[in-house]
PDB file of C-alpha atoms and ligand atoms in Angstrom:
ATOM      1  CA  MET S 273      41.384  26.331  28.576  1.00 94.00           C
ATOM      2  CA  LEU S 274      39.238  29.568  27.971  1.00 98.00           C
ATOM      3  CA  LYS S 275      35.872  28.447  29.523  1.00 98.00           C
ATOM      4  CA  LEU S 276      32.583  29.681  28.160  1.00 98.00           C
ATOM      5  CA  GLY S 277      29.605  30.557  30.489  1.00 98.00           C
ATOM      6  CA  VAL S 278      26.587  31.278  28.147  1.00 98.00           C
ATOM      7  CA  ASN S 279      23.971  33.969  29.888  1.00 98.00           C
ATOM      8  CA  ILE S 280      20.789  32.813  28.967  1.00 98.00           C
ATOM      9  CA  ASP S 281      18.832  35.996  30.083  1.00 98.00           C
ATOM     10  CA  HIS S 282      17.946  37.093  26.919  1.00 97.00           C
ATOM     11  CA  VAL S 283      16.072  33.298  26.100  1.00 98.00           C
ATOM     12  CA  ALA S 284      14.090  34.520  29.124  1.00 98.00           C
ATOM     13  CA  THR S 285      13.606  38.668  27.811  1.00 98.00           C
ATOM     14  CA  LEU S 286      11.765  36.711  25.066  1.00 98.00           C
ATOM     15  CA  ARG S 287       9.778  34.575  26.971  1.00 98.00           C
ATOM     16  CA  GLN S 288       8.552  37.314  29.063  1.00 98.00           C
ATOM     17  CA  ALA S 289       7.568  39.679  26.015  1.00 97.00           C
ATOM     18  CA  ARG S 290       4.592  37.719  25.764  1.00 97.00           C
ATOM     19  CA  TYR S 291       4.024  35.499  28.809  1.00 97.00           C
ATOM     20  CA  ARG S 292       4.641  38.433  31.637  1.00 96.00           C
ATOM     21  CA  GLY S 293       2.604  37.065  34.788  1.00 94.00           C
ATOM     22  CA  LEU S 294       1.239  33.671  33.205  1.00 95.00           C
ATOM     23  CA  PRO S 295       3.060  30.125  33.601  1.00 92.00           C
ATOM     24  CA  GLY S 296       5.363  28.538  31.249  1.00 94.00           C
ATOM     25  CA  GLY S 297       5.947  30.129  28.116  1.00 97.00           C
ATOM     26  CA  GLU S 298       8.129  30.001  25.244  1.00 98.00           C
ATOM     27  CA  PRO S 299      11.156  30.011  24.610  1.00 98.00           C
ATOM     28  CA  CYS S 300      12.257  28.444  27.593  1.00 98.00           C
ATOM     29  CA  PRO S 301      15.422  29.483  29.198  1.00 98.00           C
ATOM     30  CA  VAL S 302      16.144  26.138  30.926  1.00 98.00           C
ATOM     31  CA  GLU S 303      15.853  24.210  27.885  1.00 98.00           C
ATOM     32  CA  ALA S 304      18.226  26.664  26.138  1.00 98.00           C
ATOM     33  CA  ALA S 305      20.656  26.025  28.807  1.00 98.00           C
ATOM     34  CA  ARG S 306      20.204  22.564  28.444  1.00 98.00           C
ATOM     35  CA  ILE S 307      21.182  22.819  24.553  1.00 98.00           C
ATOM     36  CA  CYS S 308      24.234  25.112  25.377  1.00 98.00           C
ATOM     37  CA  LEU S 309      25.728  22.214  27.523  1.00 98.00           C
ATOM     38  CA  GLU S 310      24.867  19.784  25.267  1.00 98.00           C
ATOM     39  CA  THR S 311      26.936  21.947  22.789  1.00 98.00           C
ATOM     40  CA  GLY S 312      30.016  22.305  24.613  1.00 98.00           C
ATOM     41  CA  ALA S 313      29.422  25.525  26.725  1.00 98.00           C
ATOM     42  CA  HIS S 314      30.947  25.148  30.287  1.00 98.00           C
ATOM     43  CA  GLY S 315      28.804  26.550  32.240  1.00 98.00           C
ATOM     44  CA  ILE S 316      25.447  28.702  32.661  1.00 98.00           C
ATOM     45  CA  THR S 317      24.861  32.274  34.039  1.00 98.00           C
ATOM     46  CA  ALA S 318      21.574  33.754  34.672  1.00 98.00           C
ATOM     47  CA  HIS S 319      21.030  37.185  36.324  1.00 98.00           C
ATOM     48  CA  LEU S 320      18.231  37.437  38.908  1.00 98.00           C
ATOM     49  CA  ARG S 321      17.055  41.363  38.573  1.00 97.00           C
ATOM     50  CA  GLU S 322      14.728  42.596  41.285  1.00 95.00           C
ATOM     51  CA  ASP S 323      12.405  43.757  38.762  1.00 94.00           C
ATOM     52  CA  ARG S 324      12.396  39.776  37.698  1.00 96.00           C
ATOM     53  CA  ARG S 325      12.426  41.438  34.218  1.00 95.00           C
ATOM     54  CA  HIS S 326      13.739  38.427  32.640  1.00 97.00           C
ATOM     55  CA  ILE S 327      14.738  35.251  34.740  1.00 98.00           C
ATOM     56  CA  LEU S 328      12.115  34.212  37.426  1.00 98.00           C
ATOM     57  CA  ASP S 329      13.209  32.720  40.449  1.00 98.00           C
ATOM     58  CA  ASP S 330      11.603  29.229  39.452  1.00 97.00           C
ATOM     59  CA  ASP S 331      14.369  29.674  36.289  1.00 98.00           C
ATOM     60  CA  ILE S 332      17.052  29.613  38.851  1.00 98.00           C
ATOM     61  CA  VAL S 333      15.461  26.369  40.720  1.00 98.00           C
ATOM     62  CA  ALA S 334      15.488  24.418  37.694  1.00 98.00           C
ATOM     63  CA  LEU S 335      18.980  25.753  36.290  1.00 98.00           C
ATOM     64  CA  ARG S 336      20.600  24.551  39.790  1.00 98.00           C
ATOM     65  CA  ARG S 337      19.042  21.263  38.926  1.00 98.00           C
ATOM     66  CA  LEU S 338      20.290  21.125  35.453  1.00 98.00           C
ATOM     67  CA  VAL S 339      23.736  22.578  35.692  1.00 98.00           C
ATOM     68  CA  THR S 340      26.505  20.153  37.308  1.00 97.00           C
ATOM     69  CA  THR S 341      29.412  21.934  35.338  1.00 97.00           C
ATOM     70  CA  ARG S 342      29.120  25.850  36.345  1.00 98.00           C
ATOM     71  CA  PHE S 343      26.138  27.749  37.568  1.00 98.00           C
ATOM     72  CA  ASN S 344      27.264  31.493  37.827  1.00 98.00           C
ATOM     73  CA  LEU S 345      24.265  33.440  39.333  1.00 98.00           C
ATOM     74  CA  GLU S 346      24.478  37.338  38.906  1.00 98.00           C
ATOM     75  CA  ILE S 347      22.445  39.787  41.603  1.00 98.00           C
ATOM     76  CA  ALA S 348      22.977  42.737  43.059  1.00 97.00           C
ATOM     77  CA  ASN S 349      23.551  42.940  46.907  1.00 97.00           C
ATOM     78  CA  VAL S 350      20.312  43.050  48.037  1.00 96.00           C
ATOM     79  CA  PRO S 351      19.144  41.316  51.430  1.00 96.00           C
ATOM     80  CA  GLU S 352      16.129  39.479  49.708  1.00 97.00           C
ATOM     81  CA  ILE S 353      18.195  38.517  46.408  1.00 98.00           C
ATOM     82  CA  ILE S 354      21.019  37.096  48.510  1.00 98.00           C
ATOM     83  CA  ASP S 355      18.787  34.912  50.518  1.00 98.00           C
ATOM     84  CA  ILE S 356      17.644  33.468  47.264  1.00 98.00           C
ATOM     85  CA  ALA S 357      21.130  32.761  46.463  1.00 98.00           C
ATOM     86  CA  VAL S 358      22.036  31.634  49.929  1.00 98.00           C
ATOM     87  CA  ARG S 359      18.895  28.805  49.471  1.00 98.00           C
ATOM     88  CA  VAL S 360      19.364  27.902  45.727  1.00 98.00           C
ATOM     89  CA  LYS S 361      23.410  27.481  46.268  1.00 98.00           C
ATOM     90  CA  PRO S 362      24.484  28.448  42.522  1.00 98.00           C
ATOM     91  CA  ASP S 363      28.283  27.715  42.236  1.00 98.00           C
ATOM     92  CA  ILE S 364      29.490  31.414  41.873  1.00 98.00           C
ATOM     93  CA  VAL S 365      27.360  34.020  42.757  1.00 98.00           C
ATOM     94  CA  CYS S 366      29.084  37.176  40.242  1.00 98.00           C
ATOM     95  CA  LEU S 367      27.829  40.762  42.701  1.00 98.00           C
ATOM     96  CA  VAL S 368      26.706  43.363  39.842  1.00 97.00           C
ATOM     97  CA  PRO S 369      25.318  46.683  40.224  1.00 95.00           C
ATOM     98  CA  GLU S 370      21.782  47.189  39.436  1.00 88.00           C
ATOM     99  CA  ARG S 371      19.641  50.304  38.470  1.00 78.00           C
ATOM    100  CA  ARG S 372      15.860  49.654  37.198  1.00 67.00           C
ATOM    101  CA  GLU S 373      16.262  52.078  34.026  1.00 70.00           C
ATOM    102  CA  GLU S 374      18.967  50.355  32.823  1.00 72.00           C
ATOM    103  CA  ILE S 375      18.998  48.028  29.749  1.00 73.00           C
ATOM    104  CA  THR S 376      21.292  45.830  30.685  1.00 69.00           C
ATOM    105  CA  THR S 377      24.356  45.808  33.544  1.00 67.00           C
ATOM    106  CA  GLU S 378      26.006  49.633  32.448  1.00 72.00           C
ATOM    107  CA  GLY S 379      28.991  49.731  34.792  1.00 83.00           C
ATOM    108  CA  GLY S 380      30.931  47.751  37.000  1.00 94.00           C
ATOM    109  CA  LEU S 381      30.346  48.073  40.831  1.00 97.00           C
ATOM    110  CA  ASP S 382      32.082  50.207  42.950  1.00 96.00           C
ATOM    111  CA  VAL S 383      33.977  47.834  45.338  1.00 97.00           C
ATOM    112  CA  VAL S 384      36.012  50.830  47.276  1.00 97.00           C
ATOM    113  CA  ALA S 385      32.389  52.773  48.247  1.00 96.00           C
ATOM    114  CA  ALA S 386      30.857  49.519  49.321  1.00 96.00           C
ATOM    115  CA  GLU S 387      33.668  47.873  50.723  1.00 97.00           C
ATOM    116  CA  SER S 388      31.837  46.910  54.142  1.00 97.00           C
ATOM    117  CA  SER S 389      28.462  45.747  52.466  1.00 97.00           C
ATOM    118  CA  LEU S 390      30.170  43.535  50.329  1.00 98.00           C
ATOM    119  CA  GLY S 391      32.805  42.089  52.337  1.00 98.00           C
ATOM    120  CA  GLU S 392      29.642  41.064  54.730  1.00 97.00           C
ATOM    121  CA  CYS S 393      27.838  39.842  51.532  1.00 98.00           C
ATOM    122  CA  ARG S 394      30.893  37.795  50.428  1.00 98.00           C
ATOM    123  CA  ARG S 395      31.289  35.983  54.051  1.00 98.00           C
ATOM    124  CA  ARG S 396      27.202  35.407  53.911  1.00 98.00           C
ATOM    125  CA  LEU S 397      27.631  33.539  50.340  1.00 98.00           C
ATOM    126  CA  ASN S 398      31.147  32.199  51.149  1.00 98.00           C
ATOM    127  CA  ASP S 399      29.765  30.307  54.498  1.00 98.00           C
ATOM    128  CA  ALA S 400      26.981  29.147  52.292  1.00 98.00           C
ATOM    129  CA  GLY S 401      29.421  27.269  50.497  1.00 98.00           C
ATOM    130  CA  ILE S 402      28.817  29.463  47.217  1.00 98.00           C
ATOM    131  CA  ALA S 403      32.344  31.514  45.153  1.00 98.00           C
ATOM    132  CA  VAL S 404      32.028  35.165  45.111  1.00 98.00           C
ATOM    133  CA  SER S 405      32.919  37.007  42.072  1.00 98.00           C
ATOM    134  CA  LEU S 406      32.517  40.951  41.634  1.00 98.00           C
ATOM    135  CA  PHE S 407      32.102  42.520  38.486  1.00 98.00           C
ATOM    136  CA  ILE S 408      34.311  45.414  38.018  1.00 98.00           C
ATOM    137  CA  GLY S 409      36.105  47.546  35.384  1.00 97.00           C
ATOM    138  CA  PRO S 410      39.704  47.212  34.795  1.00 98.00           C
ATOM    139  CA  ASP S 411      40.834  49.556  37.606  1.00 97.00           C
ATOM    140  CA  ALA S 412      43.463  49.049  39.936  1.00 98.00           C
ATOM    141  CA  GLU S 413      41.593  50.673  43.298  1.00 97.00           C
ATOM    142  CA  GLN S 414      38.824  48.447  42.195  1.00 98.00           C
ATOM    143  CA  ILE S 415      40.908  45.528  41.929  1.00 98.00           C
ATOM    144  CA  GLU S 416      42.578  45.910  45.441  1.00 98.00           C
ATOM    145  CA  ALA S 417      39.445  46.278  47.012  1.00 98.00           C
ATOM    146  CA  SER S 418      38.218  43.116  45.797  1.00 98.00           C
ATOM    147  CA  ALA S 419      41.098  41.258  46.762  1.00 98.00           C
ATOM    148  CA  ARG S 420      40.678  42.765  50.259  1.00 98.00           C
ATOM    149  CA  ILE S 421      36.973  41.966  50.646  1.00 98.00           C
ATOM    150  CA  GLY S 422      38.067  38.523  49.837  1.00 98.00           C
ATOM    151  CA  ALA S 423      36.453  37.839  46.683  1.00 98.00           C
ATOM    152  CA  GLN S 424      37.505  34.566  44.791  1.00 98.00           C
ATOM    153  CA  PHE S 425      36.888  35.990  41.463  1.00 98.00           C
ATOM    154  CA  ILE S 426      36.425  39.129  39.165  1.00 98.00           C
ATOM    155  CA  GLU S 427      34.548  39.592  36.494  1.00 98.00           C
ATOM    156  CA  LEU S 428      36.338  42.844  34.436  1.00 98.00           C
ATOM    157  CA  HIS S 429      33.845  44.475  32.626  1.00 98.00           C
ATOM    158  CA  THR S 430      34.733  44.251  28.763  1.00 98.00           C
ATOM    159  CA  GLY S 431      31.907  46.904  27.596  1.00 97.00           C
ATOM    160  CA  PRO S 432      34.180  49.382  26.733  1.00 97.00           C
ATOM    161  CA  TYR S 433      36.884  47.203  24.951  1.00 98.00           C
ATOM    162  CA  ALA S 434      33.461  46.372  23.295  1.00 98.00           C
ATOM    163  CA  HIS S 435      32.556  49.517  22.314  1.00 97.00           C
ATOM    164  CA  ALA S 436      35.609  51.003  21.313  1.00 97.00           C
ATOM    165  CA  PHE S 437      36.485  47.692  19.257  1.00 97.00           C
ATOM    166  CA  HIS S 438      35.997  49.285  15.587  1.00 96.00           C
ATOM    167  CA  SER S 439      38.730  52.464  16.785  1.00 97.00           C
ATOM    168  CA  LYS S 440      42.100  50.574  16.645  1.00 96.00           C
ATOM    169  CA  ARG S 441      43.840  53.249  18.803  1.00 97.00           C
ATOM    170  CA  GLU S 442      40.581  53.065  21.362  1.00 97.00           C
ATOM    171  CA  ARG S 443      40.829  49.213  21.339  1.00 97.00           C
ATOM    172  CA  ILE S 444      44.630  49.141  22.004  1.00 97.00           C
ATOM    173  CA  VAL S 445      44.063  51.860  24.917  1.00 98.00           C
ATOM    174  CA  GLU S 446      40.853  49.240  26.130  1.00 98.00           C
ATOM    175  CA  ILE S 447      42.751  46.195  25.704  1.00 98.00           C
ATOM    176  CA  GLU S 448      46.405  47.063  27.487  1.00 98.00           C
ATOM    177  CA  ARG S 449      43.584  48.310  30.622  1.00 98.00           C
ATOM    178  CA  LEU S 450      42.487  44.682  30.662  1.00 98.00           C
ATOM    179  CA  VAL S 451      45.973  43.230  30.309  1.00 98.00           C
ATOM    180  CA  THR S 452      47.499  45.210  33.310  1.00 98.00           C
ATOM    181  CA  ALA S 453      43.914  44.525  35.333  1.00 98.00           C
ATOM    182  CA  SER S 454      44.550  40.912  34.951  1.00 98.00           C
ATOM    183  CA  ARG S 455      47.856  40.777  35.642  1.00 98.00           C
ATOM    184  CA  LEU S 456      47.353  42.811  39.022  1.00 98.00           C
ATOM    185  CA  ALA S 457      43.865  40.662  39.986  1.00 98.00           C
ATOM    186  CA  HIS S 458      46.434  37.316  39.526  1.00 98.00           C
ATOM    187  CA  GLY S 459      49.169  38.504  41.175  1.00 98.00           C
ATOM    188  CA  LEU S 460      46.777  39.438  44.105  1.00 98.00           C
ATOM    189  CA  GLY S 461      45.526  35.669  44.176  1.00 98.00           C
ATOM    190  CA  LEU S 462      41.947  36.670  42.160  1.00 98.00           C
ATOM    191  CA  ARG S 463      40.681  34.545  39.762  1.00 98.00           C
ATOM    192  CA  VAL S 464      39.767  36.094  36.684  1.00 98.00           C
ATOM    193  CA  ASN S 465      36.679  36.056  34.166  1.00 98.00           C
ATOM    194  CA  ALA S 466      35.610  38.763  31.834  1.00 98.00           C
ATOM    195  CA  GLY S 467      32.163  39.824  29.947  1.00 98.00           C
ATOM    196  CA  HIS S 468      29.942  41.952  28.596  1.00 97.00           C
ATOM    197  CA  GLY S 469      29.193  43.134  24.856  1.00 98.00           C
ATOM    198  CA  LEU S 470      31.614  39.795  23.579  1.00 98.00           C
ATOM    199  CA  ASN S 471      30.993  38.028  19.949  1.00 98.00           C
ATOM    200  CA  VAL S 472      32.650  36.198  17.679  1.00 98.00           C
ATOM    201  CA  GLU S 473      34.556  39.399  16.136  1.00 98.00           C
ATOM    202  CA  ASN S 474      36.045  40.786  19.348  1.00 98.00           C
ATOM    203  CA  VAL S 475      36.859  37.503  21.174  1.00 98.00           C
ATOM    204  CA  PRO S 476      39.851  36.492  19.057  1.00 97.00           C
ATOM    205  CA  ILE S 477      41.631  39.846  20.225  1.00 97.00           C
ATOM    206  CA  LEU S 478      41.095  39.046  23.962  1.00 97.00           C
ATOM    207  CA  HIS S 479      43.171  36.311  23.760  1.00 98.00           C
ATOM    208  CA  VAL S 480      45.834  38.890  24.248  1.00 98.00           C
ATOM    209  CA  VAL S 481      44.423  39.020  28.172  1.00 98.00           C
ATOM    210  CA  PRO S 482      46.337  37.008  30.297  1.00 98.00           C
ATOM    211  CA  HIS S 483      44.930  34.522  33.317  1.00 98.00           C
ATOM    212  CA  LEU S 484      41.227  34.730  31.896  1.00 98.00           C
ATOM    213  CA  GLU S 485      39.114  31.419  33.308  1.00 98.00           C
ATOM    214  CA  GLU S 486      35.732  31.968  31.701  1.00 98.00           C
ATOM    215  CA  LEU S 487      33.945  34.513  29.393  1.00 98.00           C
ATOM    216  CA  ASN S 488      30.261  35.332  30.316  1.00 98.00           C
ATOM    217  CA  ILE S 489      28.454  35.774  27.249  1.00 98.00           C
ATOM    218  CA  GLY S 490      25.039  36.585  26.129  1.00 98.00           C
ATOM    219  CA  HIS S 491      23.119  39.032  23.914  1.00 98.00           C
ATOM    220  CA  SER S 492      25.247  37.948  20.463  1.00 98.00           C
ATOM    221  CA  LEU S 493      24.823  34.420  21.551  1.00 98.00           C
ATOM    222  CA  ILE S 494      21.282  34.461  21.736  1.00 98.00           C
ATOM    223  CA  SER S 495      20.852  37.511  18.670  1.00 98.00           C
ATOM    224  CA  ARG S 496      23.236  35.048  16.459  1.00 98.00           C
ATOM    225  CA  ALA S 497      20.921  31.873  17.159  1.00 98.00           C
ATOM    226  CA  VAL S 498      17.734  33.693  15.755  1.00 98.00           C
ATOM    227  CA  PHE S 499      19.251  32.760  12.331  1.00 98.00           C
ATOM    228  CA  LYS S 500      21.639  29.870  13.027  1.00 98.00           C
ATOM    229  CA  GLY S 501      20.215  28.406  16.082  1.00 98.00           C
ATOM    230  CA  LEU S 502      21.618  28.134  19.389  1.00 98.00           C
ATOM    231  CA  ALA S 503      23.861  25.110  18.821  1.00 98.00           C
ATOM    232  CA  ALA S 504      25.484  26.694  16.145  1.00 98.00           C
ATOM    233  CA  SER S 505      25.796  29.773  17.604  1.00 98.00           C
ATOM    234  CA  VAL S 506      27.430  28.475  20.801  1.00 98.00           C
ATOM    235  CA  LYS S 507      29.682  26.394  18.525  1.00 98.00           C
ATOM    236  CA  GLU S 508      30.997  29.302  16.453  1.00 98.00           C
ATOM    237  CA  MET S 509      32.053  31.166  19.782  1.00 98.00           C
ATOM    238  CA  LEU S 510      33.587  28.014  21.264  1.00 98.00           C
ATOM    239  CA  GLN S 511      35.908  27.937  18.144  1.00 98.00           C
ATOM    240  CA  ALA S 512      36.418  31.580  18.411  1.00 98.00           C
ATOM    241  CA  MET S 513      37.694  31.218  22.047  1.00 98.00           C
ATOM    242  CA  GLU S 514      40.076  27.927  20.825  1.00 97.00           C
ATOM    243  CA  GLY S 515      43.781  28.570  21.009  1.00 95.00           C
ATOM    244  CA  TYR S 516      43.853  30.666  24.498  1.00 97.00           C
ATOM    245  CA  ARG S 517      47.343  30.530  26.029  1.00 93.00           C
ATOM    246  CA  GLY S 518      46.378  32.223  29.354  1.00 86.00           C
TER     247      GLY S 518
HETATM  248  N1  LIG A 752      28.986  39.335  32.659  1.00 97.80           N
HETATM  249  C1  LIG A 752      27.765  40.484  33.321  1.00 97.80           C
HETATM  250  C2  LIG A 752      28.097  40.568  34.618  1.00 97.80           C
HETATM  251  C3  LIG A 752      26.740  40.731  32.785  1.00 97.80           C
HETATM  252  O1  LIG A 752      26.053  41.494  33.733  1.00 97.80           O
HETATM  253  C4  LIG A 752      26.450  40.693  31.679  1.00 97.80           C
HETATM  254  C5  LIG A 752      24.739  41.133  30.855  1.00 97.80           C
HETATM  255  O2  LIG A 752      23.754  40.819  31.599  1.00 97.80           O
HETATM  256  C6  LIG A 752      27.076  39.757  30.862  1.00 97.80           C
HETATM  257  C7  LIG A 752      28.035  39.184  31.459  1.00 97.80           C
HETATM  258  C8  LIG A 752      26.840  39.426  29.485  1.00 97.80           C
HETATM  259  O3  LIG A 752      26.751  40.740  28.517  1.00 97.80           O
HETATM  260  P1  LIG A 752      26.155  40.235  26.919  1.00 97.80           P
HETATM  261  O4  LIG A 752      25.016  40.093  27.273  1.00 97.80           O
HETATM  262  O5  LIG A 752      26.388  41.871  26.181  1.00 97.80           O
HETATM  263  O6  LIG A 752      27.088  39.351  26.303  1.00 97.80           O
END
């Protein structure tokens, strides 16, 4: 079964728009996570950015307490943030590139260029009992490097697929890249997740990509929740994911 990990960063984005620097505030991302889990989401994803623009340290401590299924913490390969992950102990850490000026995570990691430092980071996290995932483009070199450093998972960057979605020709090219990448990763013993830019319109076509375990989805779910409520938004996505054959 294809699992849904809900990325709740944008609930925190809305809170920070009004409550930055103040205690508490609404909407609470931990309460959002509770609703998602009660509605059938399989896990929760949050990104603790160095600039703390949305999710805060207290949020991830509370999320760790709440989420008994799968808490996936996205972080950059930065010592101070890795120390926090080691203390909080999410089930999975997904390493992502992070640039302060970006609106959201824009590209995948360059695992080839940072092989030794990512390998070191992978060892530290695994030694703390945390599985490691690498957010990468559907690129053979990056997948092979991910296997070499001993990651348990990769998360395939579906942003280019999502952007190409409305052009049939480009969409086919991007889907084929994802299919080839997922097969290669699976053959190398990596477990495969995917995420970025996914929504109820583009997820059904993603069913042709084999070996996927979990989709991490945030922006579209939270956007649609503004009009229909979070539980209805999660339900609609779970329906779009039903029937995946792997
Ligand atoms: N996966 C990763 C690694 C991400 O950085 C993001 C964006 O925070 C997502 C998934 C979710 O992307 P979106 O918000 O576009 O659904």
